[in-house]
Structure formats: C-alpha cells, structure tokens
mmCIF file of C-alpha atoms in Angstrom:
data_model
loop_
_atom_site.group_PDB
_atom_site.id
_atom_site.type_symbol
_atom_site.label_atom_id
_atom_site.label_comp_id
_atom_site.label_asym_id
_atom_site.label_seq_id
_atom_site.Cartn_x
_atom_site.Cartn_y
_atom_site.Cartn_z
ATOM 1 C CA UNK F 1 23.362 143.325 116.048
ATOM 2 C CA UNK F 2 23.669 143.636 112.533
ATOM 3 C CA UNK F 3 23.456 140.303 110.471
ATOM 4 C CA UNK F 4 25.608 139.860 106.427
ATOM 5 C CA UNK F 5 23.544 141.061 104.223
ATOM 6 C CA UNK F 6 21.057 143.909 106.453
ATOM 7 C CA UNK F 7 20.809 147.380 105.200
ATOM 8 C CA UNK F 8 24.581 149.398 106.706
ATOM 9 C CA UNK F 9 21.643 151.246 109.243
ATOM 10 C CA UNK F 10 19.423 148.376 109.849
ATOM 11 C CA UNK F 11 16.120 147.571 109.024
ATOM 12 C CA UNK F 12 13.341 150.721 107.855
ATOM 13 C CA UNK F 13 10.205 151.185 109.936
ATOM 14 C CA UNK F 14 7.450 149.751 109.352
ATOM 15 C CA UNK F 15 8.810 146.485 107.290
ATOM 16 C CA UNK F 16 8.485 144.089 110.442
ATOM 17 C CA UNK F 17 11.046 142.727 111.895
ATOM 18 C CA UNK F 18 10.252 138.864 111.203
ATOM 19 C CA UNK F 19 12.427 138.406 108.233
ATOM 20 C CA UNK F 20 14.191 136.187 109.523
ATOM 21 C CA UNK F 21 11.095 133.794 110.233
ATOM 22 C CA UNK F 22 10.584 132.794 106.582
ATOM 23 C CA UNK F 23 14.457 133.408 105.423
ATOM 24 C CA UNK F 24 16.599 130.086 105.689
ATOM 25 C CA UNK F 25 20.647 130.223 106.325
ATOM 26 C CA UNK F 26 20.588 128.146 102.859
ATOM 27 C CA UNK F 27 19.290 131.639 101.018
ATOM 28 C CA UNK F 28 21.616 133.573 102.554
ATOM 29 C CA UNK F 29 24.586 132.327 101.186
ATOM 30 C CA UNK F 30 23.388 132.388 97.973
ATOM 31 C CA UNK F 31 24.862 134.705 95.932
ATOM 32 C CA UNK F 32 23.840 135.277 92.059
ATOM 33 C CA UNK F 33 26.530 137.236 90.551
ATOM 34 C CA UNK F 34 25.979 139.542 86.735
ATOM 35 C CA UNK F 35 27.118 137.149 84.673
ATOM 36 C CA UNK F 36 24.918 133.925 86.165
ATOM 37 C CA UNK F 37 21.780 136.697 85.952
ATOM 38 C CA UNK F 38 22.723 137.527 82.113
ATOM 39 C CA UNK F 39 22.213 133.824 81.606
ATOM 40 C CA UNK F 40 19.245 133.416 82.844
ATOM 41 C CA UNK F 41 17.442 135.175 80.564
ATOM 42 C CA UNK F 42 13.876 133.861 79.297
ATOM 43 C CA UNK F 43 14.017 132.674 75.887
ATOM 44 C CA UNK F 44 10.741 131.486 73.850
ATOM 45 C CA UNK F 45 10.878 128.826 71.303
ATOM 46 C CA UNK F 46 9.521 129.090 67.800
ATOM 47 C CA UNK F 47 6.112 126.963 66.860
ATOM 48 C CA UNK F 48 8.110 124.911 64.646
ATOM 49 C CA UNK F 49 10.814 124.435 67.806
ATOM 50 C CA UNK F 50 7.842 123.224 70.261
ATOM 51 C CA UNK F 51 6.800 120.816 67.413
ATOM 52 C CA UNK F 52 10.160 119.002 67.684
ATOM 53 C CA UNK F 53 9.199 115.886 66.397
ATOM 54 C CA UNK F 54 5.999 115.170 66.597
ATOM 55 C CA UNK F 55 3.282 115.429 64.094
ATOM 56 C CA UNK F 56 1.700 118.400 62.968
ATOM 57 C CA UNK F 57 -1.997 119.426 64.370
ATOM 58 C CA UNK F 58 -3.336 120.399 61.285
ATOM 59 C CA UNK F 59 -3.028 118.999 58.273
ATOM 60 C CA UNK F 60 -2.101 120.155 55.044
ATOM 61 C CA UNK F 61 -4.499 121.535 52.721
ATOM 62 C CA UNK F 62 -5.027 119.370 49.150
ATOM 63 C CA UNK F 63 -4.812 120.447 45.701
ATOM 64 C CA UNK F 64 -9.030 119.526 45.530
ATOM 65 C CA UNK F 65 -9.878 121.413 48.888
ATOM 66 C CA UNK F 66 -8.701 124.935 46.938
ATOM 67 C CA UNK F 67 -5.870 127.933 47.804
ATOM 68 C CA UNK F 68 -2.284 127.208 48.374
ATOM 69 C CA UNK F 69 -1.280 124.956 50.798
ATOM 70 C CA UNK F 70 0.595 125.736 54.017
ATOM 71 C CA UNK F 71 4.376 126.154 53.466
ATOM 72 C CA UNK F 72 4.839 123.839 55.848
ATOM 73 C CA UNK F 73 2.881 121.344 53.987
ATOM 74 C CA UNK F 74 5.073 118.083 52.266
ATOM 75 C CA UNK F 75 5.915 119.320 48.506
ATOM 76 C CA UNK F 76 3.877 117.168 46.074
ATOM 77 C CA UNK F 77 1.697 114.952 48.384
ATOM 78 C CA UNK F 78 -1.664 116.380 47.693
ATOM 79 C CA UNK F 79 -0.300 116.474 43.828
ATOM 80 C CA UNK F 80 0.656 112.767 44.007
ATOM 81 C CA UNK F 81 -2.937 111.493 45.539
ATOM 82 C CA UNK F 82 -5.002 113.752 42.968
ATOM 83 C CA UNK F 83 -2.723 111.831 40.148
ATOM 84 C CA UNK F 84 -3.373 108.594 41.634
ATOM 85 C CA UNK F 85 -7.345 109.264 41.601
ATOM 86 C CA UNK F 86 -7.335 110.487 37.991
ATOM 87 C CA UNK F 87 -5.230 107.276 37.063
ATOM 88 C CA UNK F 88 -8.175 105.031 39.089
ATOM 89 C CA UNK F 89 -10.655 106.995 36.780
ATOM 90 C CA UNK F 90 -9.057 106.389 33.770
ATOM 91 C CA UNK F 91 -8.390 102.291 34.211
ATOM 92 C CA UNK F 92 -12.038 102.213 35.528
ATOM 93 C CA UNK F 93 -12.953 103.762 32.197
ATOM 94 C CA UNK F 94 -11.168 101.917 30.285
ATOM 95 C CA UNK F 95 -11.860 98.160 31.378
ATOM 96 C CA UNK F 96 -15.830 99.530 30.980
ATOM 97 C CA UNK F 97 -15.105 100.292 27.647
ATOM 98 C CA UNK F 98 -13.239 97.233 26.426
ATOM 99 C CA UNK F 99 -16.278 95.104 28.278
ATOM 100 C CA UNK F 100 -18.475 96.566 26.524
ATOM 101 C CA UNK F 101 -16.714 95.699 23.129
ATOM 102 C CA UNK F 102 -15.974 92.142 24.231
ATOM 103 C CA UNK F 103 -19.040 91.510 25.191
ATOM 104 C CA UNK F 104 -21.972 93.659 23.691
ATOM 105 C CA UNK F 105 -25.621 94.546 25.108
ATOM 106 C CA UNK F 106 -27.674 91.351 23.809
ATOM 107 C CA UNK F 107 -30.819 92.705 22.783
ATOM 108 C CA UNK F 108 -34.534 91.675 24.680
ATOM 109 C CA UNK F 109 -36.446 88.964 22.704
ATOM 110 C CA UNK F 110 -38.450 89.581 19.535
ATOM 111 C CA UNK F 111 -42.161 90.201 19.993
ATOM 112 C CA UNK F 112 -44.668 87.628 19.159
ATOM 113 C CA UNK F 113 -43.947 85.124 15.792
ATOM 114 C CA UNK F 114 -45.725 86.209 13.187
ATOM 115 C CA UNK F 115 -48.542 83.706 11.295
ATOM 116 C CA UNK F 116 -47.277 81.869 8.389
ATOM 117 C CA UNK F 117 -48.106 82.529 5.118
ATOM 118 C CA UNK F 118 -48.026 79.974 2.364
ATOM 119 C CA UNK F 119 -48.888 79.291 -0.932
ATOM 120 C CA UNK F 120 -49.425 75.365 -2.172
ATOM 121 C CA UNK F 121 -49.384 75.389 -6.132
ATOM 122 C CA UNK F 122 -50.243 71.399 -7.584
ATOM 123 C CA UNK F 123 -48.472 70.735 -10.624
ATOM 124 C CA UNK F 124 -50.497 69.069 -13.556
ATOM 125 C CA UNK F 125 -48.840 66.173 -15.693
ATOM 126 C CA UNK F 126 -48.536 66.978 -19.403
ATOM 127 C CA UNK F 127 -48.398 63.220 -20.044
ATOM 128 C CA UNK F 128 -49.400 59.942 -19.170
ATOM 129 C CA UNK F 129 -47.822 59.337 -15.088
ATOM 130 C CA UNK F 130 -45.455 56.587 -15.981
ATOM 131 C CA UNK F 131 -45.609 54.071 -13.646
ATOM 132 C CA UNK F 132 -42.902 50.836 -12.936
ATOM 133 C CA UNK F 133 -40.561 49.878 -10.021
ATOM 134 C CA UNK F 134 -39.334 52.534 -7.386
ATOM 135 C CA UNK F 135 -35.360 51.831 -8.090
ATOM 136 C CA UNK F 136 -36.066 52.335 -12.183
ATOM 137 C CA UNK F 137 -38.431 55.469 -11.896
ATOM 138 C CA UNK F 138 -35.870 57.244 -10.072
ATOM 139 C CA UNK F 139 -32.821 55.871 -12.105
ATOM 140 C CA UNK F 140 -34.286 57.480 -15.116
ATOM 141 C CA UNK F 141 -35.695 60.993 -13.720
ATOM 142 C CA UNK F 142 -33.805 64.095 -12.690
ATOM 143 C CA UNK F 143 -33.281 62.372 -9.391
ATOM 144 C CA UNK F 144 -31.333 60.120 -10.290
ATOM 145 C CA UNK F 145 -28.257 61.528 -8.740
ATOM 146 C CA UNK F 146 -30.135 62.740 -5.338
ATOM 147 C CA UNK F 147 -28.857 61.492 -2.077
ATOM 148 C CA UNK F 148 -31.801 59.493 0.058
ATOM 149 C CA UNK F 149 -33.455 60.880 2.944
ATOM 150 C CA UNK F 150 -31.019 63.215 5.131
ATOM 151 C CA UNK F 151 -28.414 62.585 3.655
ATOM 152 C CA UNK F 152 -29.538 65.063 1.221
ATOM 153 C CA UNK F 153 -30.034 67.996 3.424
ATOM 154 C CA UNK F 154 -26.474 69.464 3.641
ATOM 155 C CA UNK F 155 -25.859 72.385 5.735
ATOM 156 C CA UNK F 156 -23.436 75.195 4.291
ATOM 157 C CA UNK F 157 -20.316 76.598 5.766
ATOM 158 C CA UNK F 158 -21.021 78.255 9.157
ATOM 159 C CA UNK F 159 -19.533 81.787 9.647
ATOM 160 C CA UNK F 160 -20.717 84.228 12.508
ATOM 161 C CA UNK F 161 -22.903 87.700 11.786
ATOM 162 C CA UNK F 162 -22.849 91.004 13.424
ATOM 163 C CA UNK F 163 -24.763 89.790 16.683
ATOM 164 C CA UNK F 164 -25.098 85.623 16.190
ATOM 165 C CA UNK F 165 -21.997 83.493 16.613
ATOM 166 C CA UNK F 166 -20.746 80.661 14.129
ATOM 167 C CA UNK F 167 -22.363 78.134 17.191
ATOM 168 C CA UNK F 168 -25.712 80.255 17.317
ATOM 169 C CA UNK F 169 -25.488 79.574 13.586
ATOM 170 C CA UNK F 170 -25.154 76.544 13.321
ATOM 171 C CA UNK F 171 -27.586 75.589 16.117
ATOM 172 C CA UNK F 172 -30.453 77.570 13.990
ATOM 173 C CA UNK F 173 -29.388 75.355 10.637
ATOM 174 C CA UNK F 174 -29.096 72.361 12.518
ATOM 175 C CA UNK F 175 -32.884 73.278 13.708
ATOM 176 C CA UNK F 176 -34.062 73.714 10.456
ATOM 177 C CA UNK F 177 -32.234 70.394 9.325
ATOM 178 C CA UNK F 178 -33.996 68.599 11.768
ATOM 179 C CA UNK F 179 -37.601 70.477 11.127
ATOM 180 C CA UNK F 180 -37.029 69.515 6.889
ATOM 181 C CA UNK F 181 -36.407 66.007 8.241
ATOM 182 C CA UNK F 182 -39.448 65.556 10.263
ATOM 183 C CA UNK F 183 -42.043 67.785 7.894
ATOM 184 C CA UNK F 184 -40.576 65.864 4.992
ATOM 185 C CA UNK F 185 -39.267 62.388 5.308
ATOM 186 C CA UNK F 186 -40.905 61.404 8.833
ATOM 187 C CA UNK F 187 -43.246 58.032 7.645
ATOM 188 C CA UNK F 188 -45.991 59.162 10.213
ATOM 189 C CA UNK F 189 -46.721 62.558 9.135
ATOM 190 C CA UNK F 190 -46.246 61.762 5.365
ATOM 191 C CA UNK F 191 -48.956 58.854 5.966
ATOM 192 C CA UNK F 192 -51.168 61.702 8.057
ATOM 193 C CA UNK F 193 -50.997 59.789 11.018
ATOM 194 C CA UNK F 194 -48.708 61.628 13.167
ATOM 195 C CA UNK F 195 -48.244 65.667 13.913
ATOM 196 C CA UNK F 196 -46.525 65.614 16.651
ATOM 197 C CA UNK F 197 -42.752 65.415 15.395
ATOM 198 C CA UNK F 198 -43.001 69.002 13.400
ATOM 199 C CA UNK F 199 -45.319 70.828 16.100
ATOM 200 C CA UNK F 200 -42.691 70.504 18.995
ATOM 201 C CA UNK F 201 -40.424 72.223 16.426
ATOM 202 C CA UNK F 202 -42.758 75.359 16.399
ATOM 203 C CA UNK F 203 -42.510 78.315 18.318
ATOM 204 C CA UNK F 204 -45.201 78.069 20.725
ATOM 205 C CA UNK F 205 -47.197 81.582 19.373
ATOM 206 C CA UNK F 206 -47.405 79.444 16.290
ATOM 207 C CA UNK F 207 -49.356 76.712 17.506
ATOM 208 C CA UNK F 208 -52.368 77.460 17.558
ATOM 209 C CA UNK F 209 -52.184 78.136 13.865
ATOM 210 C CA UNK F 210 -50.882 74.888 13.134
ATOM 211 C CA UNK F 211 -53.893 73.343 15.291
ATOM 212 C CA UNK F 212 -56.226 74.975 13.066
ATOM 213 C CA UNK F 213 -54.407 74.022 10.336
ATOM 214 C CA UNK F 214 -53.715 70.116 10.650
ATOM 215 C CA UNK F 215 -57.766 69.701 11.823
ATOM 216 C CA UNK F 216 -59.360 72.320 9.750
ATOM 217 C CA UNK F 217 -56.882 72.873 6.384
ATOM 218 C CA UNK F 218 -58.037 75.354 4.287
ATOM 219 C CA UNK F 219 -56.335 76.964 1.042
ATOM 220 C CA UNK F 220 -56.512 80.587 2.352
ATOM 221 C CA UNK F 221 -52.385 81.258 2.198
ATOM 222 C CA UNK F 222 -52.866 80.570 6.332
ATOM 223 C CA UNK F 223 -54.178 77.361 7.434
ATOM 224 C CA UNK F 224 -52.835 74.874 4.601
ATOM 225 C CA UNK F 225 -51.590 71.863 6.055
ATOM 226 C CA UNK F 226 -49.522 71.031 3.545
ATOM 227 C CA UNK F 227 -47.850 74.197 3.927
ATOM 228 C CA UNK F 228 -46.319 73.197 7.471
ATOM 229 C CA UNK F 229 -45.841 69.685 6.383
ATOM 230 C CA UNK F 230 -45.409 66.878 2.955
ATOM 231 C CA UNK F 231 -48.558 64.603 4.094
ATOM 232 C CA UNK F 232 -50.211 62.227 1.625
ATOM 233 C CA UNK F 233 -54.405 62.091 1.400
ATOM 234 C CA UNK F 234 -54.663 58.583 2.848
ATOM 235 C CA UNK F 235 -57.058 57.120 0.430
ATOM 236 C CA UNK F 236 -55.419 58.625 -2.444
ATOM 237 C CA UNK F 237 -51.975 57.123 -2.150
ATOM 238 C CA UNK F 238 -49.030 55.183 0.189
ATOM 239 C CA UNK F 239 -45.622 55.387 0.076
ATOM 240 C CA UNK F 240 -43.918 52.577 -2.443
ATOM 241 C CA UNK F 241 -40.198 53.017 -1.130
ATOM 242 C CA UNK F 242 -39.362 54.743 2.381
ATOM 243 C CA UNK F 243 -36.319 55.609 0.363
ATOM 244 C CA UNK F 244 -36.964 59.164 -0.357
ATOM 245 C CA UNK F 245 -34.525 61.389 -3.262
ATOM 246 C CA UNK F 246 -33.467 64.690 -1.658
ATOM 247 C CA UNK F 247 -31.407 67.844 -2.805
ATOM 248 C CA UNK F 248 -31.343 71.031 -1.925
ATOM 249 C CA UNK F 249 -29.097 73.970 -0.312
ATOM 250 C CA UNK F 250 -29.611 75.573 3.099
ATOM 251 C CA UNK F 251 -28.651 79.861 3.412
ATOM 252 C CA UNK F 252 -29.099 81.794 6.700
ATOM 253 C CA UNK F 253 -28.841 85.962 7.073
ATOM 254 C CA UNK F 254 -28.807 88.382 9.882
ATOM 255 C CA UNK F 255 -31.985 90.438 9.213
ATOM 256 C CA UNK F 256 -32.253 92.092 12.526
ATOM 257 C CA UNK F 257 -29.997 92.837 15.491
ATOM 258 C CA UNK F 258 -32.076 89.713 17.251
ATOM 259 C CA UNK F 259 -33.960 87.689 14.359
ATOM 260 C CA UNK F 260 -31.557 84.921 12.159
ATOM 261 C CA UNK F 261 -33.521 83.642 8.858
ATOM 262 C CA UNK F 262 -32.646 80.545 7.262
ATOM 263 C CA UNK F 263 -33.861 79.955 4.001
ATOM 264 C CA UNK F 264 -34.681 76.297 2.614
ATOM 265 C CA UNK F 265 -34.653 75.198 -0.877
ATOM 266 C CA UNK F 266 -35.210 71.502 -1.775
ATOM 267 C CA UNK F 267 -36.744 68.996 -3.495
ATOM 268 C CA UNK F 268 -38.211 65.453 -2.621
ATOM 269 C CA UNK F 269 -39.079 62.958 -5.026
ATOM 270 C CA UNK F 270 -41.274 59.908 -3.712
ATOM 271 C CA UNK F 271 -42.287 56.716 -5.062
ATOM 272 C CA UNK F 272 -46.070 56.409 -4.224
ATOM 273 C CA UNK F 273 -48.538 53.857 -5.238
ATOM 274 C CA UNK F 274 -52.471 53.552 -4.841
ATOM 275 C CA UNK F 275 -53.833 53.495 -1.516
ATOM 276 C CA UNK F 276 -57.363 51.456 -1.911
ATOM 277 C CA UNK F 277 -57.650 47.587 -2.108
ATOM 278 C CA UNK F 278 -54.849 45.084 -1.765
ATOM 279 C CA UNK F 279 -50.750 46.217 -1.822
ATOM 280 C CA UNK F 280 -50.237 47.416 -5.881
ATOM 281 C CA UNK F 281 -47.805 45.224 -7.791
ATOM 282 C CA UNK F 282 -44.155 47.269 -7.962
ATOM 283 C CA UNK F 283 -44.920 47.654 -11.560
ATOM 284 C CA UNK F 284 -47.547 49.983 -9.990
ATOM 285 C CA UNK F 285 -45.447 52.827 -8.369
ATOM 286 C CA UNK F 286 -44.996 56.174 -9.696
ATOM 287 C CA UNK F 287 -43.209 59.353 -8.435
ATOM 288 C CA UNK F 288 -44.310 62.359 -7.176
ATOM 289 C CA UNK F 289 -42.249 65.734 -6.393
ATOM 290 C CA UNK F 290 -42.624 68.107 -3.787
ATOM 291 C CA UNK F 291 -40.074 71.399 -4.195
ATOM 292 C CA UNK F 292 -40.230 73.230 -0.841
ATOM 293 C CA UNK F 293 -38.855 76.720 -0.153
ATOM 294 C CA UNK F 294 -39.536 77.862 3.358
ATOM 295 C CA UNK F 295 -38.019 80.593 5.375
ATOM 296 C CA UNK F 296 -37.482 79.979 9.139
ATOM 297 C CA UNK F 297 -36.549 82.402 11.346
ATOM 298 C CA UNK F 298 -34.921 82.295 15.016
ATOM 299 C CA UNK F 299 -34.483 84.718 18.204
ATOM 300 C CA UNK F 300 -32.162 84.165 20.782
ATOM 301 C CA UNK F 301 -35.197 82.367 22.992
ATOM 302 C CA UNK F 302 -35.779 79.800 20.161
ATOM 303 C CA UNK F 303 -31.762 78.831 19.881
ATOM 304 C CA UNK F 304 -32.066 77.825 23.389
ATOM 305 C CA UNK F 305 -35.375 76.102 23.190
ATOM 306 C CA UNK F 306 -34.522 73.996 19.654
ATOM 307 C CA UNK F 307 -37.335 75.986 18.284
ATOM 308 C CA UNK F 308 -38.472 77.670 14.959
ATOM 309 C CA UNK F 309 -41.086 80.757 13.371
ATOM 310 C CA UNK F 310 -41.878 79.356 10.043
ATOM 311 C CA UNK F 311 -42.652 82.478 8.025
ATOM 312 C CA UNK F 312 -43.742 81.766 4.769
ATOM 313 C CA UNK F 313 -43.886 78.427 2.349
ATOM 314 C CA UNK F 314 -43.901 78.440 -1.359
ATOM 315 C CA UNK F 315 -44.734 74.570 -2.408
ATOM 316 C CA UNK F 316 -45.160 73.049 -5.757
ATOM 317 C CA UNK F 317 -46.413 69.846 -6.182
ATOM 318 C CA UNK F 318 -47.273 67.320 -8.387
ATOM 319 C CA UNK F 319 -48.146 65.357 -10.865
ATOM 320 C CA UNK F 320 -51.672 66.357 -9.285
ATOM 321 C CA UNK F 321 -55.227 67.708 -10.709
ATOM 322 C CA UNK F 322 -55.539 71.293 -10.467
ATOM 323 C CA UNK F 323 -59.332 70.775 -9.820
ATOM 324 C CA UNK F 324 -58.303 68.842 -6.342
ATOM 325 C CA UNK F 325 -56.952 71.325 -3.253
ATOM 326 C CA UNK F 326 -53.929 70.072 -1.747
ATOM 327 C CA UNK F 327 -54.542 71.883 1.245
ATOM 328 C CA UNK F 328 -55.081 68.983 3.398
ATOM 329 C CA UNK F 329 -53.198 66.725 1.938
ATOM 330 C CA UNK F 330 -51.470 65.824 -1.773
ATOM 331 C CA UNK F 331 -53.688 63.702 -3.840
ATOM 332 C CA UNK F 332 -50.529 62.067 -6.143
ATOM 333 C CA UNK F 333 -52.035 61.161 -10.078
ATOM 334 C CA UNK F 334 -50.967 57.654 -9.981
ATOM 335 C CA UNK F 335 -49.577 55.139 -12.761
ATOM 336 C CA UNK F 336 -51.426 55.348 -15.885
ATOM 337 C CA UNK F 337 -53.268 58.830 -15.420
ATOM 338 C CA UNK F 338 -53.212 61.133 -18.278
ATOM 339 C CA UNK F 339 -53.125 64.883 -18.066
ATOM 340 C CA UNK F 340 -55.901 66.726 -16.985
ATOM 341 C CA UNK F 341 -56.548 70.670 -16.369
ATOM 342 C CA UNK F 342 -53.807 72.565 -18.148
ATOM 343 C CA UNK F 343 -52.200 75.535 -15.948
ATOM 344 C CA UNK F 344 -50.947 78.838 -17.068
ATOM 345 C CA UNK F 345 -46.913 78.262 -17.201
ATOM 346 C CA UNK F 346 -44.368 75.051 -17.030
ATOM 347 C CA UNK F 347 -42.827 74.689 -13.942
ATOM 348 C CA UNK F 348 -39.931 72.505 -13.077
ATOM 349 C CA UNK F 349 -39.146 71.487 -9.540
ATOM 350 C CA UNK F 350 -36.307 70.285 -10.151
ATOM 351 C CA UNK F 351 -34.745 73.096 -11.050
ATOM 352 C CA UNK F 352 -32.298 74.463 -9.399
ATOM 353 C CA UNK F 353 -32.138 78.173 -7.675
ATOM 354 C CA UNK F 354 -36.022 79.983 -7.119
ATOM 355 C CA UNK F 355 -38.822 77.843 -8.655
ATOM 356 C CA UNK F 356 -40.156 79.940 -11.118
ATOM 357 C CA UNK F 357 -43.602 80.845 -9.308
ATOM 358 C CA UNK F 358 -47.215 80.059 -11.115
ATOM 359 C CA UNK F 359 -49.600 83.081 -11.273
ATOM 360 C CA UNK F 360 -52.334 81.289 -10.624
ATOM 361 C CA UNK F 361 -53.324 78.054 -8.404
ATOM 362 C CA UNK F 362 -52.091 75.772 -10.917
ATOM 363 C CA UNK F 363 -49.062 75.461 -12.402
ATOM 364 C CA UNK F 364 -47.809 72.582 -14.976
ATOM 365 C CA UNK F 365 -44.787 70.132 -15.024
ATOM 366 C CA UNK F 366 -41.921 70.856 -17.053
ATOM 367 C CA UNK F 367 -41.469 67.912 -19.519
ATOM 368 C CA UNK F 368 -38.043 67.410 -17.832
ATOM 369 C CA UNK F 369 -39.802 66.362 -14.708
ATOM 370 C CA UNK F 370 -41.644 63.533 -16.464
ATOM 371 C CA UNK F 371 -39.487 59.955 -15.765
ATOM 372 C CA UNK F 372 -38.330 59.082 -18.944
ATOM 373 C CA UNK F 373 -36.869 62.386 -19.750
ATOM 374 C CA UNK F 374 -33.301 63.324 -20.500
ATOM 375 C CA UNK F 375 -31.867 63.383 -17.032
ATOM 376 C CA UNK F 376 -30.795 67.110 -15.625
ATOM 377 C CA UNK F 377 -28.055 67.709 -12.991
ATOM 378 C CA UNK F 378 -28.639 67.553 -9.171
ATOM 379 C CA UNK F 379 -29.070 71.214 -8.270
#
C-alpha cells in the first residue's frame, strides 16, 4: 500500500525499503511551499555588519607610523595626539629656556689666590715733627675733619654686576670693611702683639705668605709685613690716643665672570709717642700717617667663607727715615726730630684720589701734611 507522499509507482530498486525507519510522521507533514524556500535564502553580512558594535581588531594607523590611514580609521585622532606631543615639546623647551635666564650657570671657583704684591714707601719730614697733645695735633692738621676709627670707613652705594648680586656685593665690601678695621685700627696688631685678627680674614692659599711675612718681613714687594697690616716697631713708638682719624672711599668692579675686586683708598692719622722709658708727657705726642690703597678680591667660595685675596698694597708712610725699612714694622720720627734723607718727589697722603706714587723707596711729605699747616678738605 502506497503511503502520501511515495513515488505514483512505488519505491525504485535498489533504494531499500527502510525509509520509513529514520522518517518521523512529524516530517511528513511538513510541507515547504516556493515562496517560504525563496525566503530562505543565505545571506552574508558585510565585515563592517559582523563588527556591530564592538571595537575594531586593528587599530588605526598614526600620522608618525607613515601611509594613509585606514578609511575606517576616526578623522583627526592620530592628527590631534601628534599636535599634543609637539605642544609638550615646545612648553618643555620653553620653561628650559626661561630657567636658564632666571637662573644662570654659576661658574666653578677661581684657581689658586695669587701672592700679594706690595710696595711700602716711608715718607721723610721736611721739618721739625711737631709734637703737643693728641686732640690739638689733629685739630690743626688735614685731619681735622676725619671721622675716628670705623666710623670713617664708609661703604658706597651697593648695585648688582653681570654675575654678583647687590647682597654678594655688599657681603664682599662689608669683608673688606671689616679686614681695614682689623689691619688698621685693631690695638693688638698696631702694638705687634697680635696677628691673628687679619690672618682669619685671608684666603687660606695666602697664608703661608703672610706666615713668612709677619716672622720673617722682608722689603722684597712680597713678604712686607707692613704691607698686610699698620703695625708699630715696639721700641720705636706706642700709641698716644686709641682715637684714630680715618677717611677714605671704598669701589668694587666685576673683573671676571667669578672674581669681584674691591678697591680701598684711605688714610689713618695716629697720635704716637716714644716707646722707651717711663709714659711721655702729652706734650710729647706727635702724628703719624699711613695712606693705604689695597685691592681685595673675592670668588664665590670666599663670600661664603667671610674671606679675602689681598692682591697688591701701595703704602706711604711717614714722617719716617728713609735710611730705616718699614718692612717689619713703622719706625714713627717722634716730637722734636728734624728732617733727615731727602726723597725724590713730595707726596701728600692726604690727598685725595691716587697718591701720587714715589719712584724710588723714599718719598717726602708734602708741607700740607706737616700739623701746623693750612688745613685741606677731608677727601
């Protein structure tokens, strides 16, 4: 018996006639007609359409890798990160720059301080030394209108250089304030008894030149002692009044990216009086002058340490004999001496800008250094 759905004259030879073991009544009442089978056609989805939302597998290429990009890539992303990089750049160059102009490369130390040269020229009276009290001798020289002790060394107005600030320069003047005060008006070293005060000053490769100096002195232009310091021969003379005339002016330059000079210019008058036997009477005292023009230079190192490099000295001296050497100590010409050895030019210390330099080892006072003499204005 034919079953719905055989062939009209049954089944061909040879096919088996199991079918119906692995058919299922479900299947065969299935019927797909055209239009269902038109619809069913297999359709395959673009690359972009399997994507759907989810992200992409390979990236986009930048604008530093090279070639185009992928179409598919998002317009101006690689564009936007290669600005952003070459904006870093930029600020990063910039901020280097203006650190570098705010604060500039400070230079390595100087090398070694050089010796010190100096030159100690005694000045030889041209007259009797007048002697009387301390107040009267100076009330009727060219000191009269000096200030006393450090009250006369009076520091100028402070402005910065190239590559030292106004406080870096007024540190080094305030050094060389204090190094005039303790070379020149400490009671100690002007009595010979005391070094100490001007050596911590010093700049330590100068030391050893001072050493030399203070225990061997010698009028060679390198170990004078009087050329660090004012120190009176003790058995020549004492101090008569602690009260010391001062005037002067103070300069500082730049001479090198990391070197400051300051140059010194001043003159002290003291009221000395013989040294041997018992105290003088006042009557006794005389003055004596010492003009002192030193140059002083400082590096970086000696700002921070309160330190100097004394370069040079140019000292004039006097009334004194040009036979004695001052090296070690001034030998004042006391009340009452007359003139001895007569040098090659006048020369006034108290005159003011450069003292007018002797050619020779001797030089002579100006008759307007004498007390006595029509009194000059404070330089």
């Amino acid at each position: 018996m034919a079953v719905p759905g055989d062939p009209p004259n049954g089944t061909p030879d040879g096919t088996g006639g199991g079918d119906d073991e692995f058919r299922s009544d479900e299947y065969r009442s299935v019927v797909f007609d055209e239009d269902f089978v038109r619809a069913a056609r297999l359709q395959e989805f673009s690359a972009q359409e399997r994507m759907g939302e989810h992200a992409r597998a390979v990236r986009s290429r930048s604008i530093w890798s090279g070639g185009a990009a992928p179409r598919t890539s998002t317009p101006g992303r690689g564009a936007r990160q290669g600005m952003l990089l070459v904006l870093l750049i930029a600020t990063a160059f910039a901020v280097a720059v203006y650190m570098g102009l705010r604060n500039p490369y400070v230079p390595p130390p100087g090398g070694p301080a050089q010796a010190l040269t100096s030159t100690v020229v005694p000045l030889a009276p041209t007259t009797a030394v007048p002697g009387g009290l301390p107040p009267e001798l100076f009330a009727d020289s060219p000191a009269a209108g000096y200030r006393v002790g450090a009250a006369g060394i009076t520091l100028p107005a402070v402005r910065r250089t190239h590559h030292f600030t106004d406080v870096q320069v007024v540190t080094a003047l305030s050094i060389a304030k204090d190094y005039l005060v303790q070379s020149s008006l400490d009671p100690d070293v002007l009595a010979g008894s005391a070094t100490r005060p001007v050596r911590v000053l010093l700049d330590p490769d100068q030391l050893a030149q001072f050493d030399r100096s203070m225990t061997s002195p010698s009028g060679d232009g390198r170990y004078a002692a009087t050329g660090w310091l004012v120190r009176f021969d003790p058995a020549t003379a004492v101090m008569a009044d602690s009260r010391v005339r001062v005037s002067g002016t103070l300069a500082f330059e730049e001479v090198a990216q990391d070197v400051l000079e300051v140059t010194t210019d001043h003159t002290f008058v003291y009221a000395v009086r013989p040294a041997t036997g018992a105290p003088a009477a006042a009557e006794g005292a005389s003055l004596f002058t010492v003009r002192r023009e030193l140059r002083l230079r400082f590096d970086r190192d000696d700002l921070s340490a309160r330190r100097l490099e004394l370069a040079s000295a140019y000292v004039m001296a006097g009334p004194q004999d040009c036979s004695a050497d001052p090296a070690g100590g001034f030998r004042p010409l006391l009340a009452g001496a007359g003139p001895t050895t007569v040098g090659p030019a006048a020369s006034d210390p108290y005159a003011s800008g450069h003292p007018r330099r002797s050619a020779g080892l001797c030089g002579v006072m100006a008759p307007s250094a004498t007390p006595g003499a029509p009194v000059s204005p404070a330089p």
